[in-house]
Coordinates of C-alpha atoms in Angstrom, one line a residue:
M30 CA 22.0 128.1 17.5
R31 CA 25.2 128.6 18.5
D32 CA 26.6 129.9 16.2
F33 CA 24.7 132.9 15.7
K34 CA 24.7 133.3 20.1
G35 CA 28.3 133.3 18.8
K36 CA 27.2 137.0 17.3
L37 CA 24.9 138.3 20.0
N38 CA 27.4 137.3 22.3
R39 CA 30.2 139.8 19.8
R40 CA 27.7 142.2 18.4
S41 CA 26.5 145.1 20.0
V42 CA 22.5 145.9 19.6
V43 CA 22.6 149.3 18.1
T44 CA 25.8 149.4 15.8
G45 CA 25.2 145.5 14.9
L46 CA 22.1 147.5 12.6
S47 CA 21.7 148.7 9.7
A48 CA 19.3 151.7 9.0
L49 CA 16.2 151.4 10.9
A50 CA 12.7 152.4 11.0
A51 CA 9.8 151.3 13.3
T52 CA 6.0 152.1 14.2
A53 CA 5.0 153.8 17.6
A54 CA 1.0 152.5 18.2
F55 CA -0.7 155.7 18.6
P56 CA -3.9 156.1 20.5
M57 CA -5.1 154.9 16.9
P58 CA -5.6 151.0 15.2
A59 CA -2.9 149.4 14.9
L60 CA -2.1 148.5 11.4
S61 CA -1.4 145.2 11.5
Q62 CA -5.5 145.9 12.4
S63 CA -6.8 147.6 9.7
L64 CA -4.7 146.1 6.8
F65 CA -3.7 142.6 7.9
G66 CA -6.7 141.6 10.6
G67 CA -8.7 139.8 7.3
L68 CA -5.8 137.1 6.5
G69 CA -5.5 135.8 10.8
G70 CA -5.7 133.0 11.7
R71 CA -5.8 131.1 8.1
K72 CA -3.7 127.8 6.7
T73 CA -3.2 128.8 3.7
V74 CA -1.6 131.3 1.7
T75 CA -1.2 132.3 -1.7
Q76 CA 1.8 134.2 -2.4
E77 CA -0.6 136.9 -3.8
E78 CA -1.0 137.7 -0.2
L79 CA 1.8 137.8 1.7
E80 CA 3.0 139.9 -2.0
L81 CA -0.2 142.4 -0.3
N82 CA 1.4 142.0 3.4
S83 CA 4.3 143.2 1.4
S84 CA 2.8 146.5 -0.8
T85 CA 1.0 147.2 2.2
A86 CA 4.0 147.7 5.0
M87 CA 5.9 150.2 1.8
N88 CA 2.7 151.7 1.6
A89 CA 2.6 152.4 5.4
I90 CA 5.9 154.5 4.7
G91 CA 5.8 155.8 1.7
G92 CA 2.8 158.9 0.9
T93 CA 4.1 161.8 0.1
D94 CA 5.3 163.3 3.7
P95 CA 9.2 164.2 3.2
I96 CA 11.3 163.4 5.7
V97 CA 12.5 167.0 6.8
S98 CA 9.5 169.3 6.3
V99 CA 7.6 172.6 8.5
D100 CA 5.5 169.4 10.1
T101 CA 7.6 166.6 10.8
E102 CA 8.3 168.7 14.1
Y103 CA 4.0 168.5 15.4
N104 CA 4.6 164.7 14.4
L105 CA 7.5 163.7 16.2
Q106 CA 6.1 165.5 19.1
R107 CA 2.9 163.1 18.9
V108 CA 5.4 160.0 18.5
A109 CA 7.6 161.1 21.6
E110 CA 4.2 161.7 23.8
Y111 CA 3.5 158.1 23.0
Y112 CA 6.6 156.7 23.9
E113 CA 7.2 158.6 26.9
R114 CA 3.6 156.7 27.8
L115 CA 5.8 153.9 26.7
N116 CA 8.9 153.7 28.8
A117 CA 6.4 154.9 31.9
I118 CA 5.6 151.1 31.9
G119 CA 8.9 149.5 30.8
G120 CA 9.3 149.7 27.0
W121 CA 8.7 147.1 25.0
P122 CA 9.3 143.5 26.4
D123 CA 12.6 142.2 25.1
V124 CA 12.8 139.8 22.3
P125 CA 14.0 136.5 23.2
E126 CA 17.0 134.8 20.3
S127 CA 14.3 131.7 20.2
V128 CA 12.5 134.3 17.5
F129 CA 15.2 134.5 15.3
R130 CA 14.3 132.5 12.2
L131 CA 10.5 132.3 13.0
G132 CA 8.5 132.4 9.5
L133 CA 5.3 131.9 7.8
G134 CA 4.3 128.1 9.0
S135 CA 6.3 128.5 12.0
D136 CA 4.0 126.5 15.4
R137 CA 6.2 127.1 17.8
A138 CA 6.4 128.7 21.7
P139 CA 8.5 131.6 21.1
V140 CA 5.8 132.9 17.9
K141 CA 3.7 133.6 21.4
D142 CA 6.6 136.2 22.3
L143 CA 6.7 137.6 19.2
R144 CA 3.6 138.5 18.7
T145 CA 3.1 140.2 22.5
Y146 CA 6.7 142.3 21.5
L147 CA 4.9 143.4 18.3
A148 CA 2.2 143.7 19.4
H149 CA 3.5 146.5 22.3
T150 CA 5.6 148.2 18.7
G151 CA 2.3 148.6 17.3
D152 CA 2.7 146.3 14.3
L153 CA 0.1 144.0 16.2
P154 CA -3.6 144.5 17.2
R155 CA -3.0 144.5 21.6
D156 CA -5.8 142.0 21.8
T157 CA -3.9 139.6 19.1
P158 CA -4.9 136.5 20.5
L159 CA -0.9 135.1 21.6
D160 CA -1.2 131.8 20.2
E161 CA 1.5 129.8 19.0
T162 CA 1.1 129.3 15.1
F163 CA 2.8 132.2 12.6
D164 CA -0.5 133.2 10.3
A165 CA -0.7 135.5 7.8
Q166 CA -1.4 138.5 9.8
L167 CA 1.6 137.9 11.4
D168 CA 3.9 137.4 8.3
G169 CA 2.6 141.2 7.3
A170 CA 3.6 142.4 10.5
V171 CA 6.9 141.4 10.1
R172 CA 7.0 142.8 6.7
G173 CA 5.8 145.9 8.4
F174 CA 8.4 145.9 10.5
Q175 CA 11.1 145.4 8.4
A176 CA 9.6 147.6 6.2
R177 CA 9.2 150.4 8.4
H178 CA 13.2 149.9 9.5
G179 CA 14.8 149.6 5.5
L180 CA 15.2 146.5 5.6
Q181 CA 14.8 143.5 3.0
I182 CA 11.3 142.7 3.0
N183 CA 10.7 138.9 3.7
G184 CA 8.7 138.3 6.3
M185 CA 11.2 135.9 8.1
V186 CA 12.6 137.5 11.3
D187 CA 16.5 136.9 10.2
E188 CA 19.4 138.9 11.9
Y189 CA 19.0 142.3 10.5
T190 CA 15.2 141.8 11.9
Y191 CA 16.5 140.2 15.1
W192 CA 19.2 143.4 16.2
A193 CA 16.3 146.2 15.1
M194 CA 13.8 144.0 17.5
K195 CA 16.6 144.1 20.6
V196 CA 16.4 148.5 20.5
P197 CA 15.1 149.4 23.8
A198 CA 11.7 151.7 23.7
S199 CA 14.3 154.6 25.4
T200 CA 17.5 154.4 23.2
R201 CA 13.3 155.1 20.6
L202 CA 12.3 157.4 22.5
N203 CA 16.1 159.8 23.0
Q204 CA 16.2 159.0 18.9
I205 CA 12.7 161.1 18.8
K206 CA 14.0 164.1 21.1
L207 CA 17.2 164.6 20.0
N208 CA 15.8 164.5 16.3
I209 CA 13.6 167.3 17.1
E210 CA 15.6 169.9 18.0
R211 CA 17.9 168.8 14.6
V212 CA 14.2 169.2 12.8
R213 CA 13.9 172.9 15.1
N214 CA 17.2 174.0 13.6
L215 CA 16.6 173.6 9.9
E216 CA 13.0 175.5 10.6
G217 CA 12.5 179.0 7.9
R218 CA 15.1 177.5 5.7
L219 CA 13.4 175.4 4.0
E220 CA 12.1 176.1 0.4
D221 CA 9.4 175.2 -2.1
R222 CA 11.6 173.0 -3.8
Y223 CA 14.5 171.5 -2.1
V224 CA 16.9 167.9 -2.6
N225 CA 17.2 166.6 0.7
V226 CA 19.9 163.4 1.5
N227 CA 19.5 161.6 4.5
I228 CA 22.2 159.9 5.6
P229 CA 21.7 157.5 8.1
A230 CA 18.9 155.9 5.5
A231 CA 21.1 156.5 3.1
A232 CA 17.7 157.8 1.1
I233 CA 17.4 160.6 -0.9
E234 CA 14.1 163.1 -1.6
A235 CA 13.7 165.0 -3.6
T236 CA 10.6 167.9 -2.9
E237 CA 8.6 170.7 -3.5
D238 CA 5.8 172.0 -2.4
G239 CA 5.8 170.1 0.9
Q240 CA 5.6 166.8 -0.7
V241 CA 8.4 164.5 -1.4
A242 CA 8.1 164.3 -5.7
R243 CA 10.7 161.5 -5.6
R244 CA 12.6 159.6 -3.4
H245 CA 15.6 157.5 -4.6
T246 CA 17.5 154.6 -2.5
A247 CA 21.4 156.4 -2.0
V248 CA 25.0 154.7 -0.5
V249 CA 26.4 156.4 1.6
G250 CA 30.3 156.9 3.1
K251 CA 31.8 154.7 4.9
I252 CA 31.6 155.1 8.4
D253 CA 35.5 156.1 8.3
R254 CA 35.0 157.7 5.3
Q255 CA 31.6 159.6 6.0
T256 CA 30.1 162.0 3.8
P257 CA 29.4 165.1 5.2
I258 CA 26.0 167.3 6.8
L259 CA 26.3 170.4 4.3
R260 CA 23.7 173.1 2.7
S261 CA 25.0 174.1 -1.2
R262 CA 22.2 173.6 -4.5
I263 CA 22.9 171.8 -7.4
H264 CA 24.2 173.5 -10.6
Q265 CA 25.6 171.2 -12.9
I266 CA 25.3 168.3 -14.9
N267 CA 28.2 166.4 -15.5
F268 CA 26.6 164.0 -19.0
N269 CA 29.5 160.8 -18.9
P270 CA 32.5 162.4 -17.0
Y271 CA 35.9 161.8 -15.6
W272 CA 36.1 160.7 -12.8
T273 CA 39.4 162.6 -11.5
V274 CA 40.8 159.9 -8.2
P275 CA 40.6 161.9 -4.6
V276 CA 44.0 161.6 -2.9
S277 CA 42.6 159.6 -0.2
I278 CA 41.3 157.4 -2.5
I279 CA 45.4 157.3 -4.1
R280 CA 46.7 157.0 -1.2
R281 CA 44.0 154.8 0.5
D282 CA 43.3 152.0 -1.9
I283 CA 45.2 152.9 -5.1
I284 CA 48.4 152.0 -4.2
R285 CA 47.6 149.0 -2.9
L286 CA 45.6 147.7 -5.7
V287 CA 48.0 148.5 -8.4
N288 CA 50.6 147.0 -6.3
E289 CA 47.8 143.0 -6.0
N290 CA 46.8 143.7 -9.4
P291 CA 49.5 145.8 -12.3
N292 CA 47.2 145.3 -14.5
Y293 CA 44.4 147.1 -12.1
L294 CA 44.8 150.9 -13.7
N295 CA 44.5 149.5 -17.3
E296 CA 41.8 147.2 -16.6
Y297 CA 39.3 150.3 -15.2
S298 CA 40.2 152.6 -18.0
I299 CA 42.6 155.0 -15.8
R300 CA 45.6 157.4 -16.4
I301 CA 48.2 158.9 -14.5
L302 CA 49.1 162.3 -15.9
D303 CA 51.8 165.2 -14.9
G304 CA 50.8 168.7 -13.4
S305 CA 51.2 169.6 -17.1
G306 CA 48.4 167.4 -17.8
N307 CA 51.0 164.7 -19.7
E308 CA 50.2 161.0 -19.5
V309 CA 52.9 159.4 -17.5
P310 CA 53.4 155.6 -18.2
Q311 CA 52.9 153.6 -14.1
S312 CA 56.8 151.9 -14.5
S313 CA 57.4 155.5 -14.2
I314 CA 56.0 155.4 -10.2
D315 CA 58.2 153.7 -6.9
W316 CA 54.8 151.5 -6.3
S317 CA 56.6 150.7 -2.7
T318 CA 56.1 153.8 -1.7
E319 CA 53.5 156.3 -1.9
E320 CA 54.7 158.7 -4.3
A321 CA 51.5 158.0 -6.9
V322 CA 50.1 160.8 -4.7
N323 CA 51.5 163.0 -6.9
Y324 CA 50.4 162.8 -9.9
T325 CA 46.0 163.1 -11.1
F326 CA 44.3 159.8 -11.9
R327 CA 41.8 159.9 -14.2
Q328 CA 39.4 157.4 -15.4
D329 CA 37.6 157.4 -18.4
P330 CA 34.3 157.9 -19.1
G331 CA 32.2 154.1 -19.7
A332 CA 31.1 151.7 -18.4
Q333 CA 33.5 151.4 -15.6
N334 CA 33.6 154.5 -14.5
S335 CA 33.1 155.0 -10.6
M336 CA 30.6 157.8 -11.5
G337 CA 28.4 156.4 -14.5
N338 CA 26.9 157.9 -16.0
V339 CA 26.4 161.5 -14.8
K340 CA 27.7 163.4 -11.8
I341 CA 26.0 165.9 -9.8
N342 CA 27.9 169.0 -8.4
F343 CA 27.4 171.9 -5.6
H344 CA 29.6 174.1 -4.4
N345 CA 30.8 173.0 -1.3
T346 CA 34.3 172.4 1.3
H347 CA 34.3 168.4 1.1
A348 CA 35.0 168.2 -2.8
V349 CA 31.0 165.7 -2.8
Y350 CA 28.7 165.3 -5.6
L351 CA 26.2 163.1 -5.8
H352 CA 26.6 160.5 -9.0
D353 CA 25.6 157.4 -10.7
T354 CA 27.5 154.1 -10.3
P355 CA 27.9 150.5 -12.1
Q356 CA 27.4 149.0 -8.9
Q357 CA 23.4 148.9 -8.6
A358 CA 23.8 145.9 -6.5
L359 CA 25.1 148.2 -3.2
F360 CA 21.4 149.4 -3.6
N361 CA 19.8 146.3 -2.7
E362 CA 21.5 145.7 0.5
N363 CA 20.0 146.4 4.1
A364 CA 23.4 148.6 5.2
R365 CA 24.4 150.7 2.7
F366 CA 27.2 153.0 3.9
H367 CA 29.6 151.9 1.1
S368 CA 31.4 155.6 -0.2
S369 CA 33.8 157.4 0.3
G370 CA 32.4 160.9 1.0
C371 CA 30.3 161.3 -2.6
V372 CA 26.4 160.0 -2.8
R373 CA 25.1 157.2 -5.3
V374 CA 22.3 157.7 -6.2
A375 CA 19.7 155.2 -7.4
N376 CA 17.2 155.6 -10.8
V377 CA 19.7 158.4 -11.3
A378 CA 18.2 159.2 -14.1
E379 CA 15.1 160.5 -13.2
F380 CA 16.9 162.2 -10.7
V381 CA 18.5 163.6 -12.9
A382 CA 15.2 164.6 -15.1
W383 CA 13.5 166.0 -11.7
V384 CA 17.0 168.3 -11.4
L385 CA 17.1 169.5 -14.6
R386 CA 12.7 170.1 -15.4
D387 CA 13.3 173.7 -15.7
S388 CA 16.2 173.5 -17.9
G389 CA 14.6 172.2 -20.7
Y390 CA 15.3 168.7 -19.9
D391 CA 12.9 165.2 -19.5
I392 CA 13.8 161.3 -19.3
I393 CA 14.2 160.8 -22.9
D394 CA 16.7 163.3 -23.4
V395 CA 18.5 162.8 -20.5
N396 CA 18.8 159.7 -21.3
A397 CA 19.6 160.4 -24.5
N398 CA 23.1 162.0 -23.7
F399 CA 23.2 158.7 -21.6
A400 CA 23.8 156.4 -24.2
S401 CA 25.2 159.5 -26.8
G402 CA 28.7 159.0 -24.3
E403 CA 28.8 162.0 -25.0
R404 CA 30.9 164.5 -22.6
I405 CA 28.1 166.7 -22.0
D406 CA 27.8 169.8 -19.5
A407 CA 24.2 171.5 -18.1
S408 CA 23.6 174.2 -16.6
V409 CA 21.0 173.7 -13.6
S410 CA 19.1 177.2 -14.1
N411 CA 17.1 178.1 -11.1
P412 CA 20.0 176.3 -8.7
V413 CA 18.0 173.1 -6.8
P414 CA 19.1 173.6 -3.0
I415 CA 20.0 170.3 -1.7
L416 CA 20.4 169.6 2.1
M417 CA 22.6 166.7 3.3
T418 CA 20.8 165.8 6.9
Y419 CA 21.3 163.7 9.6
F420 CA 18.4 162.3 10.8
T421 CA 17.4 158.4 13.0
A422 CA 14.4 159.9 13.5
W423 CA 10.7 160.8 11.8
A424 CA 7.8 160.9 11.3
N425 CA 4.6 161.2 8.9
R426 CA 1.3 162.2 10.0
N427 CA -0.5 158.9 10.0
G428 CA 1.7 158.5 13.6
V429 CA 4.3 156.4 11.3
V430 CA 7.8 156.9 13.3
S431 CA 10.6 155.9 11.4
F432 CA 14.3 155.4 12.9
R433 CA 17.6 154.7 11.8
D434 CA 20.6 153.5 13.4
D435 CA 23.4 156.1 14.7
V436 CA 25.3 155.1 11.8
Y437 CA 28.1 158.3 12.8
E438 CA 27.0 158.3 15.9
Y439 CA 26.6 162.0 16.4
D440 CA 23.2 160.8 18.7
A441 CA 25.3 159.7 21.0
Q442 CA 27.0 162.5 21.0
G443 CA 24.4 164.3 21.4
K444 CA 24.6 166.7 19.1
V445 CA 21.7 168.6 16.9
D446 CA 23.2 171.3 16.4
F447 CA 25.4 170.9 12.5
P448 CA 26.3 174.7 11.7
E449 CA 26.9 173.5 7.8
I450 CA 23.1 172.5 7.2
G451 CA 22.3 176.4 9.3
V452 CA 23.5 179.3 7.1

């Protein structure tokens, strides 16, 4: 494990993590006790049983409770009481590096350390035998831990899972307290129907009547190109849009890409336009300078368009929006912080159909517009409120508390007040 140990010495525990979540052991049966207990000690495990472990883990973090609702503060306060008691006795034990790469069938001493840790976090019952066998019950507990951390669910203590386990209970308690204050600042501002983009989770919830109607995986802004915190209303949908490249991307990316590949603009159907809308040949620009920022770069609709099939508009001072993407593989990653501030939406057709529900559209209409390739603008009847928020901890009514990495370091700054979502 020499190479991995080098990584441990170089990386910080918190900033090395992706999307994080975990379950607190409330004064109620541990999740694994009721769901995974019957599989304990078994030497033979079927694929169906492993798939059941995964689906059970996902169901535990699912349900209809939104990340942000009128109940979030109460649920977090319940969690905080447990974490206060846990920290009073020293928190959960540190996991040794030797648990790295443990998985189903492992039979060695570090398995006992893993069991001890997961018994403290509530992923295993407190009375679980601390033996050295990685059985189906422990597989279920690891998958549950991964699901609550927003990680790929494979039952293996991979690198992301290991780093999630290294976060101390005191850090989690601090996150809970900060997020109680954040949700208090939204009291009285949540409407019956709204969209919440939670940036640390890189996730979107479409909520109505106090329940989540749809959940969507998202890709949000890079650390150095952050998605802004804001409050607005979705008022328009652009089908098969053009993409006008922001000046910041021309300066940071396009100039470099053209210098590396002179045919780049042609390959991606990007045209250069002057102030009168006339097309300008690439050869007329001095690419050794920043002259290119004086022009408009516009990408034609099509399969390679950076916004994919649709752009979702809401008024804001940051010129950001939601959109589709041709880079669908990004939605499968643990860390989904790749954009320049805008937000990419997985399964976007279903999301657009939900937004346009009162405008006479259904999923069939949305897909038909996508397939047509035509430029179509649709106004949203009853514009839908949208929040872009920063919640690194929340909890549902069943006592499942979720955590996320402090990607933009607002937790580190103790920041709980975001004026742009409080208007």
